[in-house]
Short mmCIF file of C-alpha atoms in Angstrom, two decimals:
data_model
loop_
_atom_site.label_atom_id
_atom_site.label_comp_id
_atom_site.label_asym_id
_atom_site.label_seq_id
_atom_site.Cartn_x
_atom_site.Cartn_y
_atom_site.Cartn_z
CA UNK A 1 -13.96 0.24 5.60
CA UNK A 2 -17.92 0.40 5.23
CA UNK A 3 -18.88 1.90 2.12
CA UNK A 4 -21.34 4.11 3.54
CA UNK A 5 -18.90 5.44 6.09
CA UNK A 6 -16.63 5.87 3.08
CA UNK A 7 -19.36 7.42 1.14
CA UNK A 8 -19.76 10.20 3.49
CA UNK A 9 -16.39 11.02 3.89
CA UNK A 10 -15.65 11.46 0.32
CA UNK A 11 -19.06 13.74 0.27
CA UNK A 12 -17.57 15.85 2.86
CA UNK A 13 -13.77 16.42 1.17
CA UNK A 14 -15.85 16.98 -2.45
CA UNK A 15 -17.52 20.08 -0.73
CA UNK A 16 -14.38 21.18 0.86
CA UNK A 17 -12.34 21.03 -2.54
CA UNK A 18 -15.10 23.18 -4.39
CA UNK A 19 -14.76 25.57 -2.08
CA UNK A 20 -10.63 25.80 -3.24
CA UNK A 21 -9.82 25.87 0.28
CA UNK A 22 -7.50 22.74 -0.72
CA UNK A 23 -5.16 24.56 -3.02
CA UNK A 24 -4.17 26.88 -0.03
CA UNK A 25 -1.16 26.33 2.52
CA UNK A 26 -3.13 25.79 5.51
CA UNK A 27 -6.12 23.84 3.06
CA UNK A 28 -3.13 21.21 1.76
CA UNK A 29 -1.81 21.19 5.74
CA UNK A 30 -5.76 20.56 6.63
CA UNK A 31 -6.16 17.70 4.01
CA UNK A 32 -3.00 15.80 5.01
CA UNK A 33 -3.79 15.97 8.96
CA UNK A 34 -7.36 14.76 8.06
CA UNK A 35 -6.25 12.19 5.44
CA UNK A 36 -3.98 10.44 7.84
CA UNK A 37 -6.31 10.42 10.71
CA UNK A 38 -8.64 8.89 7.66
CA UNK A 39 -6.22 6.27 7.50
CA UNK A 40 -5.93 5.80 10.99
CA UNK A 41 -9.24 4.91 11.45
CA UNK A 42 -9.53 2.83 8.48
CA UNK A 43 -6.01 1.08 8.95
CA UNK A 44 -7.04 -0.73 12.40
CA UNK A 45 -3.84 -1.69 14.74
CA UNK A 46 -0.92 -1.25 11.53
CA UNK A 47 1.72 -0.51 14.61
CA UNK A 48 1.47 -4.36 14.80
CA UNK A 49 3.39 -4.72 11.48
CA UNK A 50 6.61 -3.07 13.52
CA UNK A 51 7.20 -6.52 14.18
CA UNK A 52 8.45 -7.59 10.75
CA UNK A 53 10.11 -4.63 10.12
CA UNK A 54 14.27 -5.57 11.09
CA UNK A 55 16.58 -3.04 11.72
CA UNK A 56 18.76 -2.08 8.70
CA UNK A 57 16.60 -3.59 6.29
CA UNK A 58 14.39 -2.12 3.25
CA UNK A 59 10.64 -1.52 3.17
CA UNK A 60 8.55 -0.96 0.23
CA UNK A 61 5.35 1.08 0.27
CA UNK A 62 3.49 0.59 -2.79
CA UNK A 63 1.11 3.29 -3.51
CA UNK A 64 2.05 5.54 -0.63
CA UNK A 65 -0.57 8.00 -1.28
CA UNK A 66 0.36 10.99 1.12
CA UNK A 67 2.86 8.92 3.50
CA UNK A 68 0.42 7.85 6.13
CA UNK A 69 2.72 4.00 6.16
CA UNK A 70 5.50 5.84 4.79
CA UNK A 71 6.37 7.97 7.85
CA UNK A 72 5.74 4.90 10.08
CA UNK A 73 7.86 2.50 8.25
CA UNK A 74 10.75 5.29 8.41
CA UNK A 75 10.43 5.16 12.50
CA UNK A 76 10.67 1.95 13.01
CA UNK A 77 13.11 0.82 10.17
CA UNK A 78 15.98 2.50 12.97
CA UNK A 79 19.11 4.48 12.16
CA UNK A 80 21.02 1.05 11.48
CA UNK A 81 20.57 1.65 7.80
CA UNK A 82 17.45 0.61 7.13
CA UNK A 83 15.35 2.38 4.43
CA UNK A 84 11.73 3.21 2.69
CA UNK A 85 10.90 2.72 -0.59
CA UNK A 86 8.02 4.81 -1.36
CA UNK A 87 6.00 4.30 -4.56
CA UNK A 88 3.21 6.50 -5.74
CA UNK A 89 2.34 7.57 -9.44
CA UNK A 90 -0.06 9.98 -8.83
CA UNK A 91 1.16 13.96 -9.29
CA UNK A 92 -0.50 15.69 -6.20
CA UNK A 93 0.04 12.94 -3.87
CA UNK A 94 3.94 12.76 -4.79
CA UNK A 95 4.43 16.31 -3.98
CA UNK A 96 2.55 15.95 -0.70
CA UNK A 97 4.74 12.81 -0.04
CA UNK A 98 7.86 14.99 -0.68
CA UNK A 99 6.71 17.56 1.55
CA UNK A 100 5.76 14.96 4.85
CA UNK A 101 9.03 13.61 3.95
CA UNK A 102 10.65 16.27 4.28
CA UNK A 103 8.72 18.23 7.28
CA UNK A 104 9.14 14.81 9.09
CA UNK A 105 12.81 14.80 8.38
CA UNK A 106 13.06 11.54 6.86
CA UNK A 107 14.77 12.31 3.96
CA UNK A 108 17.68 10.00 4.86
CA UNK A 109 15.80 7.44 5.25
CA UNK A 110 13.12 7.74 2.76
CA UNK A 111 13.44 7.15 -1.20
CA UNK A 112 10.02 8.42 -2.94
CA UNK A 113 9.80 7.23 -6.62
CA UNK A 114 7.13 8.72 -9.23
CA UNK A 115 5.89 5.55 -10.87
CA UNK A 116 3.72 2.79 -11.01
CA UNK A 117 4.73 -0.76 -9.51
CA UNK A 118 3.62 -3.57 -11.87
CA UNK A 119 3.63 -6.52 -13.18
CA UNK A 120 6.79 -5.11 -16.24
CA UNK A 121 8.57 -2.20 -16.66
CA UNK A 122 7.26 0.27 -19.60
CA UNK A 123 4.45 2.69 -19.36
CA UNK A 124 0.67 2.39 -18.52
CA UNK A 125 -1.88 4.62 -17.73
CA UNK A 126 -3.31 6.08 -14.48
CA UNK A 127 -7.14 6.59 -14.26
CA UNK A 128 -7.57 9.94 -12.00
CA UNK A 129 -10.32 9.88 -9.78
CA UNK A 130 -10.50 14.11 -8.63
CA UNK A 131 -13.57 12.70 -6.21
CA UNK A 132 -11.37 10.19 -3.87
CA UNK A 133 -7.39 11.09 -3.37
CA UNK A 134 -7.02 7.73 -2.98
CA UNK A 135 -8.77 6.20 -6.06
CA UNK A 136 -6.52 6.79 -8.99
CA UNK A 137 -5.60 3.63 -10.28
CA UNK A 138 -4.19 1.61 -13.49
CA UNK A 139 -6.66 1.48 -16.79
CA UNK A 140 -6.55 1.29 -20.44
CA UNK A 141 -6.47 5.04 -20.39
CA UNK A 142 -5.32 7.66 -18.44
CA UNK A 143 -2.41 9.90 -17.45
CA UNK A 144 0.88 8.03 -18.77
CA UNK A 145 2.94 7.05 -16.08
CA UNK A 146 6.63 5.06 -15.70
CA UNK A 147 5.66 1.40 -14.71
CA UNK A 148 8.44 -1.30 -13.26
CA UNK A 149 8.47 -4.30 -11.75
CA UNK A 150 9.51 -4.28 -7.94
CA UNK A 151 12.54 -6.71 -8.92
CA UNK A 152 13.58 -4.52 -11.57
CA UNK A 153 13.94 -2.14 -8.61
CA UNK A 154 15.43 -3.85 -6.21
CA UNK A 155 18.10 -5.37 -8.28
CA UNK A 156 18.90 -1.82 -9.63
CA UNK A 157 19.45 -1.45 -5.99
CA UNK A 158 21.29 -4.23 -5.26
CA UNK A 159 18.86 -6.64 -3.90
CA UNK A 160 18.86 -5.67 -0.46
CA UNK A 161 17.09 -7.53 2.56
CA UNK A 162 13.56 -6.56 2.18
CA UNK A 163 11.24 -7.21 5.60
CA UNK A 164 8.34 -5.81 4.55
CA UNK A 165 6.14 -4.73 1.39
CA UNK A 166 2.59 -3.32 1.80
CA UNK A 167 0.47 -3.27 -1.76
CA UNK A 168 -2.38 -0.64 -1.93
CA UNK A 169 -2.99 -0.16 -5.43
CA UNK A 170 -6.96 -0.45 -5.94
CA UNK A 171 -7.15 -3.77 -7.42
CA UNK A 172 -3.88 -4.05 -8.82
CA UNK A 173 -2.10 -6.27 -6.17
CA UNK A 174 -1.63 -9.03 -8.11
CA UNK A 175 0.02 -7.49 -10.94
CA UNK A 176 2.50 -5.94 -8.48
CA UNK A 177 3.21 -9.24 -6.97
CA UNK A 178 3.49 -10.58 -10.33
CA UNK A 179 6.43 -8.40 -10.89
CA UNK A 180 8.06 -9.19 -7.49
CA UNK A 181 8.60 -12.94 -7.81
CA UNK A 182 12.10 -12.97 -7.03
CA UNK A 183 12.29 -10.94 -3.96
CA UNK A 184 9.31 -13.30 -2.89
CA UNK A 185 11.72 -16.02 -3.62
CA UNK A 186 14.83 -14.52 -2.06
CA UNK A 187 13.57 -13.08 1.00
CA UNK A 188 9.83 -14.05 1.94
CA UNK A 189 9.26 -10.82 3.28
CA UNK A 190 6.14 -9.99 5.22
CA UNK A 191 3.86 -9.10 2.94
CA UNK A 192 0.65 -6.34 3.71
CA UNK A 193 -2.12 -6.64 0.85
CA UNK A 194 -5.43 -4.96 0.29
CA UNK A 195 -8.04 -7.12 -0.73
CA UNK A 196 -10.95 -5.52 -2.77
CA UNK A 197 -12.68 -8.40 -4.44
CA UNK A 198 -14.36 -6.24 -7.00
CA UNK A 199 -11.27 -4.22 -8.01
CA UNK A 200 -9.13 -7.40 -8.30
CA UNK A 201 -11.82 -8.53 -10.75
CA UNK A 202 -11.33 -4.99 -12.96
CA UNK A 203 -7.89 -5.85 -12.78
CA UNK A 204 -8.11 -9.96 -14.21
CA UNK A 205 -7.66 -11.55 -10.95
CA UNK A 206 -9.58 -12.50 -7.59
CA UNK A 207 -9.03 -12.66 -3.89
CA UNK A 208 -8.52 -16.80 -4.49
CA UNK A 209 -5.90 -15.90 -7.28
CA UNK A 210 -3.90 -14.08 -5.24
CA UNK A 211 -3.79 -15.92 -2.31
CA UNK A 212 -3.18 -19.07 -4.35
CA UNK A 213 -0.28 -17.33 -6.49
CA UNK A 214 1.48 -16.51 -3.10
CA UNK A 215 1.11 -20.14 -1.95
CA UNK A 216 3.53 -21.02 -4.37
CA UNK A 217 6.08 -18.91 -2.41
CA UNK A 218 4.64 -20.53 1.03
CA UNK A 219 2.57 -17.78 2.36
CA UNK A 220 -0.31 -18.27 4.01
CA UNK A 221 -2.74 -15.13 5.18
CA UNK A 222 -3.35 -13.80 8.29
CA UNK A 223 -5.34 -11.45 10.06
CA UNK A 224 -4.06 -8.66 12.20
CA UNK A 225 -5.69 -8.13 15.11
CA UNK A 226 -4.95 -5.49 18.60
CA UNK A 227 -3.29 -9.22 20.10
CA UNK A 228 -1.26 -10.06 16.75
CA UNK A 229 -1.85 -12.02 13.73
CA UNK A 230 -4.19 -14.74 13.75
CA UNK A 231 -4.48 -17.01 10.86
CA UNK A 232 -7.50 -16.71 8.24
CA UNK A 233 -8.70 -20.39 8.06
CA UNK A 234 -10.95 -19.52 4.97
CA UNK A 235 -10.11 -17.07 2.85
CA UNK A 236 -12.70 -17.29 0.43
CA UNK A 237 -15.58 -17.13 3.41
CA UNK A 238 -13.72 -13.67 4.92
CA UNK A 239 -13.68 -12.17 1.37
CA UNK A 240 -17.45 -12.83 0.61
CA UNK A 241 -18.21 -11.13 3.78
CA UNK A 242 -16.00 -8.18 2.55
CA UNK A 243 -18.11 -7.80 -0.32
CA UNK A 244 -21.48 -8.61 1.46
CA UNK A 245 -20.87 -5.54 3.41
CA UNK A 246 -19.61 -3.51 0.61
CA UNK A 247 -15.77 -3.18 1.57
CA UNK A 248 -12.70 -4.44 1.69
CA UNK A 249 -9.71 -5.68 3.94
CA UNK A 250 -5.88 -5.34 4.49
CA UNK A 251 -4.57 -9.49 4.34
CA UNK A 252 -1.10 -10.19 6.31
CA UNK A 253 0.61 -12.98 4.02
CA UNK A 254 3.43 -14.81 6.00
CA UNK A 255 5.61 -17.69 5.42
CA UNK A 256 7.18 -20.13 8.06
CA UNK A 257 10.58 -17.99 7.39
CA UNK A 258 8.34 -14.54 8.88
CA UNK A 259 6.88 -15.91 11.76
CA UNK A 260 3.25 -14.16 13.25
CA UNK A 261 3.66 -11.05 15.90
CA UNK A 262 4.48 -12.94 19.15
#
């Protein structure tokens, strides 16, 4: 998104919160309808990813926020057994996860864990941004929160088929991909990344880091688009224009074994 677009809307929910409206029923009811149609906006045509998603099989959503993917990934993942993994680490937005969860009546298919997906299990620490709802992020210091490595999950689970994993951690991608190497390995699932070229930076890595780490597994990035995904022929040109205009991007990494919306 633009930054000055996002500028404004954070100055708008900073004057709402002061006024404590937020910490009311109908406030926390008036956030969540107006973060998700946030999202909406921001999130361009995501029904598009329905087409990786398999029936039966396991989706992870990696920092789920409120549930605005969460929700969407429990429709289409079917009654044929499929399942959501939802990760957040962040206090208020786990309850409010629980609660759409629940209101949505997706608890069957749903799993919401408190933690941190990284690059190891153990514990780090969660900056808190009280400005941006969706700006808490890892940092030298922080709130303490459980950390694990998406194949330390998985394999607790017993490595299920896993279609689909979307990363939106403010700069911490890599690290979470880092720590999912052998469900990249197993499965190539469709993979839905935010790219922020300055927060991958705080974070020890880079747009070209990334994209060259999941190369390794045969992914190559694409773009989704209203028709489908198209393929990025230069990642490194799409990302400077990111920056250039302050923002960022969501990046569609698919191998030859996920094959682009038809």
């Amino acid at each position: 998104m633009n930054s000055g677009i996002q500028n404004s809307l954070l100055w708008i929910y900073a004057r709402i919160r002061d006024t404590g409206i937020l910490s009311t029923g109908p406030g926390r009811r008036l956030f969540e309808w107006s973060y998700l149609a946030y999202k909406s906006f921001e999130a361009g045509p995501v029904d598009r990813l329905a087409t990786f998603i398999h029936p039966g099989t396991l989706v992870i959503d990696v920092g789920a926020n409120i549930g605005f993917f969460t929700h969407r990934f429990a429709r289409w993942v079917g009654d044929a057994g499929g399942r959501v993994l939802a990760i957040e680490p962040e206090e208020h937005n786990i309850r409010r996860l629980h609660e759409l969860v629940r209101r949505r009546g997706f608890q069957n298919r749903v799993e919401v864990l408190h933690l941190a997906a990284a690059e190891r299990d153990g514990t780090l620490f969660l900056a808190v941004n009280p400005d941006h709802p969706g700006d808490h992020h890892l940092a030298a210091s922080g709130v303490p929160v459980r950390a694990a490595a998406l194949d330390t999950l998985i394999g607790e689970r017993g490595w299920p088929v896993v279609s689909l994993i979307k990363i939106d951690v403010q700069g911490a991608e890599h690290r979470v991909l880092l720590g999912a190497a052998e469900i990249l390995r197993r499965g190539h699932p469709a993979l839905f990344v935010e790219m922020d070229e300055r927060r991958l930076k705080e974070n020890g890595s880079c747009v070209g880091a990334v994209a060259a780490y999941l190369e390794t597994f045969g992914y190559q990035p694409f773009r989704l688009g209203r028709s489908g995904a198209e393929p990025i022929r230069d990642l490194a040109t799409e990302a400077e224009g990111w920056r250039q205009k302050g923002g960022y991007a969501d990046v569609l990494f698919l191998t030859q074994f996920q094959p682009p919306c038809p």
